Short mmCIF file of C-alpha atoms and ligand atoms in Angstrom, two decimals:
data_model
loop_
_atom_site.label_atom_id
_atom_site.label_comp_id
_atom_site.label_asym_id
_atom_site.label_seq_id
_atom_site.Cartn_x
_atom_site.Cartn_y
_atom_site.Cartn_z
CA MET A 222 162.20 -4.36 -21.73
CA VAL A 223 160.78 -5.15 -25.32
CA SER A 224 157.32 -4.26 -24.49
CA PHE A 225 158.44 -1.22 -22.75
CA LEU A 226 160.67 -0.06 -25.60
CA SER A 227 157.85 -0.81 -27.69
CA TRP A 228 155.73 1.33 -25.17
CA VAL A 229 158.19 4.32 -25.71
CA ALA A 230 158.13 3.99 -29.45
CA CYS A 231 154.23 3.81 -29.82
CA PHE A 232 154.37 7.06 -26.92
CA CYS A 233 157.01 8.67 -29.48
CA PHE A 234 155.00 8.20 -32.69
CA CYS A 235 152.31 9.41 -31.04
CA LEU A 236 153.92 12.25 -30.07
CA CYS A 237 154.56 13.24 -33.35
CA VAL A 238 150.97 12.39 -34.78
CA CYS A 239 149.88 15.27 -32.24
CA PHE A 240 152.24 17.84 -32.99
CA LEU A 241 152.21 17.01 -36.70
CA SER A 242 148.28 17.31 -36.40
CA VAL A 243 148.05 20.28 -34.33
CA SER A 244 150.88 22.11 -36.56
CA ALA A 245 149.27 21.28 -39.79
CA ASN A 246 147.49 23.75 -41.70
CA GLN A 247 143.57 23.14 -41.26
CA LEU A 248 143.25 24.45 -44.82
CA PRO A 249 143.24 22.32 -47.91
CA ARG A 250 146.45 22.54 -49.76
CA PHE A 251 146.93 21.42 -53.65
CA GLU A 252 150.35 21.55 -55.46
CA HIS A 253 150.59 22.64 -59.15
CA GLN A 254 153.70 21.53 -60.87
CA VAL A 255 154.61 24.01 -63.29
CA ASN A 256 157.31 24.59 -65.85
CA ALA A 257 160.85 23.57 -64.94
CA ASP A 258 162.14 27.21 -64.77
CA GLY A 259 159.32 27.55 -61.69
CA SER A 260 157.87 30.28 -64.27
CA LEU A 261 154.05 30.37 -64.26
CA SER A 262 151.36 31.91 -65.41
CA PHE A 263 147.66 32.06 -65.31
CA LEU A 264 144.37 34.05 -66.05
CA VAL A 265 141.63 35.64 -63.50
CA VAL A 266 138.03 36.15 -64.15
CA GLY A 267 135.10 36.59 -61.86
CA ASP A 268 131.49 37.40 -61.83
CA TRP A 269 130.35 35.09 -64.60
CA GLY A 270 127.98 32.31 -65.10
CA ARG A 271 124.85 34.26 -67.21
CA ARG A 272 124.34 31.19 -69.59
CA GLY A 273 127.11 33.03 -72.03
CA ARG A 274 124.82 36.40 -71.99
CA PHE A 275 126.29 39.90 -71.39
CA ASN A 276 129.50 39.05 -73.23
CA GLN A 277 130.29 36.70 -70.81
CA SER A 278 130.94 34.46 -74.02
CA GLN A 279 133.08 37.25 -75.65
CA VAL A 280 135.26 37.28 -72.52
CA ALA A 281 135.71 33.55 -72.84
CA PHE A 282 136.48 33.36 -76.41
CA GLN A 283 139.42 36.16 -75.78
CA MET A 284 140.83 34.02 -72.46
CA GLY A 285 140.94 31.27 -74.65
CA LYS A 286 143.14 32.95 -77.00
CA THR A 287 145.17 35.00 -74.07
CA GLY A 288 145.45 31.69 -72.56
CA GLU A 289 146.99 30.02 -75.43
CA ASP A 290 149.82 33.11 -76.21
CA LEU A 291 150.68 33.05 -72.45
CA ASN A 292 150.23 28.91 -72.07
CA ILE A 293 148.48 29.35 -69.29
CA ASP A 294 149.25 26.75 -66.29
CA PHE A 295 145.70 27.20 -64.51
CA VAL A 296 142.34 29.68 -64.37
CA VAL A 297 141.29 31.67 -61.57
CA SER A 298 137.82 32.89 -60.57
CA THR A 299 137.19 35.20 -58.31
CA GLY A 300 133.50 34.18 -57.26
CA ASP A 301 129.95 34.92 -58.14
CA ASN A 302 130.23 31.89 -60.63
CA PHE A 303 126.42 31.39 -61.20
CA TYR A 304 124.10 34.10 -61.54
CA ASP A 305 121.66 35.37 -59.51
CA ASP A 306 121.05 32.68 -57.08
CA GLY A 307 124.17 30.17 -57.21
CA LEU A 308 123.22 26.69 -58.44
CA ARG A 309 119.89 24.62 -57.24
CA SER A 310 121.90 21.56 -56.59
CA THR A 311 124.54 19.38 -58.55
CA TYR A 312 122.29 18.43 -61.12
CA ASP A 313 121.48 22.27 -61.93
CA PRO A 314 122.01 22.33 -65.80
CA PHE A 315 123.61 26.01 -65.25
CA PHE A 316 127.09 24.44 -64.29
CA GLU A 317 127.08 23.03 -67.90
CA ASP A 318 125.09 26.32 -70.00
CA SER A 319 127.76 28.44 -67.93
CA PHE A 320 130.82 26.96 -67.75
CA THR A 321 131.51 23.68 -69.47
CA LYS A 322 129.56 24.65 -72.63
CA ILE A 323 131.48 28.70 -72.32
CA TYR A 324 135.13 28.05 -71.60
CA THR A 325 135.14 26.07 -74.62
CA ALA A 326 138.84 26.91 -75.87
CA ASN A 327 141.97 24.61 -75.53
CA SER A 328 144.15 26.49 -73.93
CA LEU A 329 141.28 26.89 -71.03
CA GLN A 330 140.94 22.98 -70.54
CA LYS A 331 143.48 23.48 -67.42
CA GLN A 332 142.48 23.45 -63.45
CA TRP A 333 140.04 26.16 -62.88
CA TYR A 334 140.49 27.22 -59.28
CA SER A 335 137.39 28.69 -57.59
CA VAL A 336 135.92 30.59 -54.98
CA LEU A 337 132.53 31.50 -53.98
CA GLY A 338 130.64 35.00 -54.45
CA ASN A 339 127.61 36.10 -51.93
CA HIS A 340 125.81 35.29 -55.48
CA ASP A 341 126.74 31.58 -54.76
CA TYR A 342 125.03 31.13 -51.16
CA ARG A 343 122.37 32.66 -52.33
CA GLY A 344 121.79 28.95 -53.85
CA ASP A 345 122.56 25.31 -52.71
CA VAL A 346 126.19 26.42 -51.44
CA GLU A 347 127.15 22.94 -50.86
CA ALA A 348 126.50 21.91 -54.72
CA GLN A 349 129.82 24.46 -55.86
CA LEU A 350 131.88 22.36 -53.45
CA SER A 351 130.54 18.75 -54.64
CA PRO A 352 133.24 16.15 -56.16
CA MET A 353 130.17 15.78 -57.88
CA LEU A 354 130.64 18.22 -60.21
CA ARG A 355 134.07 17.14 -60.83
CA LEU A 356 132.90 14.10 -62.51
CA MET A 357 130.66 16.48 -64.81
CA ASP A 358 133.77 18.83 -65.24
CA PRO A 359 137.03 17.64 -64.34
CA ARG A 360 138.40 21.62 -64.53
CA TRP A 361 135.70 22.78 -61.26
CA LEU A 362 137.90 23.08 -57.95
CA CYS A 363 135.80 25.25 -55.99
CA LEU A 364 136.39 25.47 -51.94
CA ARG A 365 135.49 28.07 -49.36
CA SER A 366 138.80 28.72 -48.33
CA PHE A 367 142.35 26.54 -49.69
CA ILE A 368 145.77 27.01 -51.00
CA VAL A 369 147.53 26.60 -54.19
CA ASN A 370 151.35 25.85 -53.97
CA THR A 371 153.35 26.15 -57.11
CA GLU A 372 157.33 26.80 -56.99
CA THR A 373 157.32 30.49 -57.59
CA ALA A 374 154.23 31.76 -55.86
CA ASP A 375 151.50 30.65 -52.88
CA LEU A 376 148.10 31.64 -54.05
CA PHE A 377 145.51 31.90 -51.01
CA PHE A 378 142.24 31.15 -51.14
CA VAL A 379 139.71 32.93 -48.47
CA ASP A 380 135.68 32.71 -48.52
CA THR A 381 134.91 36.51 -47.90
CA THR A 382 131.41 36.33 -48.03
CA PRO A 383 130.81 34.91 -44.09
CA PHE A 384 133.04 38.23 -43.31
CA VAL A 385 130.36 40.71 -44.61
CA ASP A 386 127.67 42.23 -41.93
CA LYS A 387 125.09 42.79 -44.48
CA TYR A 388 124.54 39.71 -45.86
CA PHE A 389 123.35 38.43 -41.85
CA LEU A 390 121.30 41.34 -40.98
CA LYS A 391 117.34 40.94 -40.66
CA PRO A 392 115.04 41.35 -42.58
CA LYS A 393 117.14 39.63 -45.06
CA LYS A 394 116.91 40.69 -48.52
CA HIS A 395 118.15 37.63 -49.78
CA ASN A 396 118.12 33.76 -48.57
CA TYR A 397 121.82 32.74 -47.95
CA ASP A 398 122.70 28.87 -47.43
CA TRP A 399 125.07 29.29 -44.40
CA ARG A 400 125.39 25.95 -43.94
CA GLY A 401 128.96 24.89 -42.98
CA VAL A 402 129.01 28.71 -41.90
CA ILE A 403 127.61 28.80 -38.48
CA PRO A 404 128.32 29.71 -36.27
CA ARG A 405 129.62 32.20 -37.88
CA ASN A 406 132.15 33.62 -35.17
CA ASN A 407 133.30 30.41 -34.63
CA TYR A 408 134.41 30.23 -38.57
CA LEU A 409 135.75 33.77 -38.93
CA THR A 410 138.01 32.83 -36.02
CA ASN A 411 139.14 29.51 -37.33
CA LEU A 412 139.50 31.03 -40.92
CA LEU A 413 141.52 34.09 -39.86
CA LYS A 414 143.68 31.54 -37.60
CA ASP A 415 144.46 29.12 -40.70
CA LEU A 416 144.94 31.94 -42.92
CA GLU A 417 147.63 33.46 -40.67
CA SER A 418 149.63 30.31 -39.52
CA ALA A 419 149.26 29.44 -43.68
CA LEU A 420 151.27 32.75 -44.32
CA MET A 421 153.48 33.08 -41.77
CA SER A 422 154.63 29.03 -42.77
CA SER A 423 154.77 29.92 -46.61
CA VAL A 424 158.30 30.42 -48.08
CA ALA A 425 157.04 31.71 -51.59
CA THR A 426 158.70 33.99 -53.38
CA TRP A 427 155.54 35.44 -54.31
CA LYS A 428 152.26 35.47 -51.85
CA ILE A 429 149.15 36.39 -53.73
CA VAL A 430 145.50 35.65 -52.10
CA ILE A 431 142.31 35.56 -53.75
CA GLY A 432 138.73 36.29 -52.50
CA HIS A 433 135.49 37.66 -53.64
CA HIS A 434 134.98 41.31 -52.09
CA ALA A 435 137.44 43.49 -51.98
CA ILE A 436 139.33 45.09 -49.70
CA ARG A 437 139.77 48.56 -51.68
CA SER A 438 137.62 49.35 -54.50
CA ILE A 439 136.16 52.76 -56.19
CA GLY A 440 133.50 50.25 -58.17
CA HIS A 441 129.77 50.55 -57.06
CA HIS A 442 130.67 48.38 -53.90
CA GLY A 443 133.59 50.43 -52.61
CA ASP A 444 135.77 48.87 -49.54
CA THR A 445 134.38 46.26 -48.17
CA LYS A 446 135.12 47.87 -43.67
CA GLU A 447 135.12 44.10 -42.29
CA LEU A 448 137.86 42.68 -44.72
CA ILE A 449 139.61 46.05 -44.18
CA HIS A 450 139.85 45.83 -40.35
CA HIS A 451 139.68 41.73 -40.34
CA ILE A 452 141.97 40.49 -42.98
CA LEU A 453 144.02 43.54 -44.08
CA PRO A 454 146.71 43.77 -41.35
CA ILE A 455 146.82 39.92 -41.44
CA LEU A 456 148.05 40.46 -44.86
CA GLU A 457 150.63 42.96 -44.52
CA ALA A 458 152.41 41.50 -41.62
CA ASN A 459 152.95 38.70 -43.71
CA ASN A 460 154.58 40.28 -46.61
CA VAL A 461 151.71 39.54 -49.05
CA ASP A 462 152.20 41.02 -52.53
CA VAL A 463 149.10 41.21 -54.41
CA TYR A 464 145.32 41.15 -53.25
CA ILE A 465 142.93 39.45 -56.23
CA ASN A 466 139.27 40.03 -56.13
CA GLY A 467 135.96 40.18 -58.07
CA HIS A 468 132.84 41.39 -56.43
CA ASP A 469 132.46 45.18 -58.19
CA HIS A 470 132.04 44.30 -62.21
CA CYS A 471 134.98 46.07 -63.59
CA LEU A 472 138.88 45.66 -63.99
CA GLN A 473 140.76 47.90 -61.41
CA HIS A 474 144.19 48.33 -59.95
CA ILE A 475 144.84 50.27 -56.42
CA SER A 476 148.16 50.83 -55.32
CA SER A 477 148.78 53.37 -52.21
CA SER A 478 151.76 54.74 -50.12
CA THR A 479 150.25 53.39 -47.31
CA SER A 480 150.18 49.68 -47.93
CA PRO A 481 152.74 47.57 -49.83
CA ILE A 482 149.93 45.48 -51.51
CA GLN A 483 148.49 45.98 -54.63
CA PHE A 484 145.27 45.42 -55.01
CA LEU A 485 143.45 44.23 -57.98
CA THR A 486 139.70 43.44 -58.87
CA SER A 487 138.54 41.26 -62.13
CA GLY A 488 134.81 41.21 -62.01
CA GLY A 489 134.38 41.57 -65.66
CA GLY A 490 133.04 38.37 -66.50
CA SER A 491 129.81 38.89 -67.54
CA LYS A 492 127.21 41.54 -66.81
CA ALA A 493 129.30 45.03 -66.50
CA TRP A 494 129.14 48.91 -67.22
CA ARG A 495 127.39 49.64 -63.64
CA GLY A 496 128.05 53.31 -64.69
CA ALA A 497 129.28 53.69 -60.96
CA ILE A 498 132.98 55.11 -59.70
CA ASP A 499 132.69 56.36 -55.78
CA ASP A 500 134.29 59.32 -56.37
CA ASP A 501 134.04 60.40 -52.49
CA LYS A 502 136.67 57.22 -52.00
CA ASN A 503 140.14 58.06 -50.06
CA THR A 504 140.61 55.28 -52.54
CA LYS A 505 139.59 57.31 -55.75
CA ASN A 506 143.54 59.06 -55.02
CA ASP A 507 145.21 55.51 -55.16
CA SER A 508 143.41 54.29 -58.15
CA LYS A 509 145.82 53.31 -61.08
CA PHE A 510 143.17 51.87 -63.06
CA TYR A 511 139.31 51.76 -63.57
CA TYR A 512 137.68 49.59 -66.67
CA ASP A 513 133.89 49.65 -66.34
CA GLY A 514 133.21 47.09 -68.69
CA GLN A 515 134.01 43.45 -69.64
CA GLY A 516 137.00 41.75 -69.37
CA PHE A 517 140.05 39.82 -67.45
CA MET A 518 143.17 39.74 -66.23
CA SER A 519 146.54 37.64 -67.11
CA VAL A 520 149.50 37.16 -64.37
CA GLU A 521 152.67 35.75 -65.26
CA LEU A 522 155.42 35.22 -62.50
CA LYS A 523 158.83 34.33 -62.47
CA GLN A 524 161.22 34.48 -59.23
CA ALA A 525 162.25 37.79 -59.50
CA ASP A 526 159.28 39.57 -62.12
CA ALA A 527 155.96 39.65 -62.24
CA ASN A 528 153.89 41.17 -64.98
CA ILE A 529 150.15 41.43 -64.89
CA ILE A 530 148.11 42.08 -67.91
CA PHE A 531 143.58 43.63 -67.85
CA TYR A 532 142.21 43.10 -71.27
CA ASP A 533 138.91 44.24 -72.62
CA VAL A 534 136.17 41.95 -74.27
CA PHE A 535 138.29 42.36 -77.74
CA GLY A 536 141.39 41.00 -76.28
CA LYS A 537 142.81 44.76 -75.62
CA VAL A 538 145.41 45.88 -73.05
CA LEU A 539 144.04 48.40 -70.84
CA HIS A 540 146.77 48.20 -68.23
CA THR A 541 150.11 46.69 -67.32
CA LEU A 542 151.47 46.30 -63.85
CA ASN A 543 154.96 44.99 -63.36
CA LEU A 544 156.37 43.82 -59.95
CA SER A 545 159.62 43.33 -59.13
CA LYS A 546 160.92 41.25 -56.27
CA GLN A 547 164.60 42.28 -54.90
CA LEU A 548 165.71 38.94 -53.25
CA ARG A 549 166.77 39.61 -49.90
CA SER A 550 168.46 36.92 -47.62
CA PRO A 551 166.10 34.38 -46.55
CA MET A 552 163.64 34.11 -49.65
CA TYR A 553 160.76 34.86 -47.54
CA ASP A 554 162.12 38.22 -46.23
CA SER A 555 161.86 39.72 -49.97
CA PHE A 556 159.39 42.34 -50.62
CA ALA A 557 157.86 43.81 -54.34
CA THR A 558 158.14 47.43 -56.14
CA TYR A 559 155.73 48.55 -57.96
CA ILE A 560 157.22 49.92 -61.40
CA LYS A 561 155.76 52.71 -62.31
C1 NAG B 710 129.80 43.92 -74.88
O1 NAG B 710 130.70 45.01 -75.39
C2 NAG B 710 131.32 45.58 -75.87
C3 NAG B 710 132.10 46.16 -76.03
O2 NAG B 710 132.79 46.82 -74.77
C4 NAG B 710 129.73 47.02 -75.45
O3 NAG B 710 130.04 47.71 -76.01
C5 NAG B 710 128.70 46.21 -74.88
O4 NAG B 710 127.48 47.24 -74.18
C6 NAG B 710 128.41 45.20 -74.39
N1 NAG B 710 127.28 43.95 -74.26
C7 NAG B 710 126.74 44.15 -72.72
C8 NAG B 710 125.06 43.71 -72.73
O5 NAG B 710 127.34 44.60 -71.57
C1 NAG B 711 147.35 61.25 -53.98
O1 NAG B 711 148.63 60.90 -54.10
C2 NAG B 711 150.14 61.24 -54.67
C3 NAG B 711 150.74 60.33 -55.06
O2 NAG B 711 151.17 59.13 -54.68
C4 NAG B 711 150.56 61.89 -53.21
O3 NAG B 711 151.47 62.62 -53.11
C5 NAG B 711 149.39 62.93 -52.43
O4 NAG B 711 149.58 63.13 -51.47
C6 NAG B 711 148.07 62.28 -52.48
N1 NAG B 711 146.71 63.04 -52.06
C7 NAG B 711 146.19 62.90 -51.05
C8 NAG B 711 145.24 63.91 -50.53
O5 NAG B 711 146.22 61.90 -50.32
C1 NAG B 712 156.35 45.38 -68.15
O1 NAG B 712 156.70 44.33 -68.65
C2 NAG B 712 156.59 44.34 -70.03
C3 NAG B 712 157.95 43.00 -70.39
O2 NAG B 712 157.64 41.97 -69.47
C4 NAG B 712 156.99 45.37 -71.08
O3 NAG B 712 156.53 44.96 -72.24
C5 NAG B 712 155.59 46.15 -70.41
O4 NAG B 712 155.99 47.37 -71.54
C6 NAG B 712 155.82 46.68 -68.99
N1 NAG B 712 154.58 47.31 -68.32
C7 NAG B 712 155.13 48.89 -67.52
C8 NAG B 712 153.81 49.72 -67.33
O5 NAG B 712 156.47 48.63 -66.94
#
């Protein structure tokens, strides 16, 4: 009898464990504690690592000032962290020269959450993902795809480079380090499944998705058709408020009548002034703001309001975007309104 009961207990336990491991999300999750009132603020910079050149140091300096004014909780990097070809190894001095020695302000000594860009895949991709870098600079956290949960917002970081067909074409223009990505179809299928289930189970007031490539852009690279096809429908079906990317070396805001999502580019961390603006895109009509030069972005979130600001290299405010949440019941059935 005793052994039967313990067998039943064991069976139930195993069932629970199996259930948990099946239902548990595959994407790594991090809890980020924020202020007692639930407010949250962070900076976003993209396309930056160039040993301080091309105004990287000036952007870093202004980020430090704004970071102090806003008392930020963390920093987000939208990828292309190290130019031109990522890091060569975990011992590559480029890491310290382009990150540790550049973002030196007190206010920037916070956690950095980073995704990979296409240029990062041109080096030893696993170097940037390695915990070794965290020993050198504990601020650094770069993973392919992951989630940051806070009281006010859930942030979903998505590895967008493997979606883009042209990086897989032969003959190759550049060498990409696809370890961990191939077979590509499996990688993309799993990622989409994990992203969708993570978004579906999120009960945060604000849902923000971050990737390197733009879904929509009027900059040099324009829209990313693979993301419009694979990612956008999942974001729209799950009440995502904001999608933030880099890749185009500019700052921009796109808002359209056909999608409830605000599309923001913060890719002005160093080299910019490409002189490109895609006039022919349908997107042009939806562009609320476009700046071809260097800068960064701040995001301040409260339960019902978001205040997003773009700054240039002098810290001048270029564009502000306020979102307001109409809280319905239940909370996760809420939507954001862009106040023009
Ligand atoms: C640095 O920023 C200033 C001000 O926007 C700009 O005039 C200058 O061209 C930038 N330098 C580079 C190398 O982009
Ligand atoms: C451009 O946007 C405006 C306002 O959002 C809209 O009324 C107009 O129909 C749009 N035009 C085109 C060609 O899409
Ligand atoms: C956004 O809100 C801030 C205050 O939170 C205000 O100073 C700013 O003018 C607003 N911007 C817009 C475009 O409404």
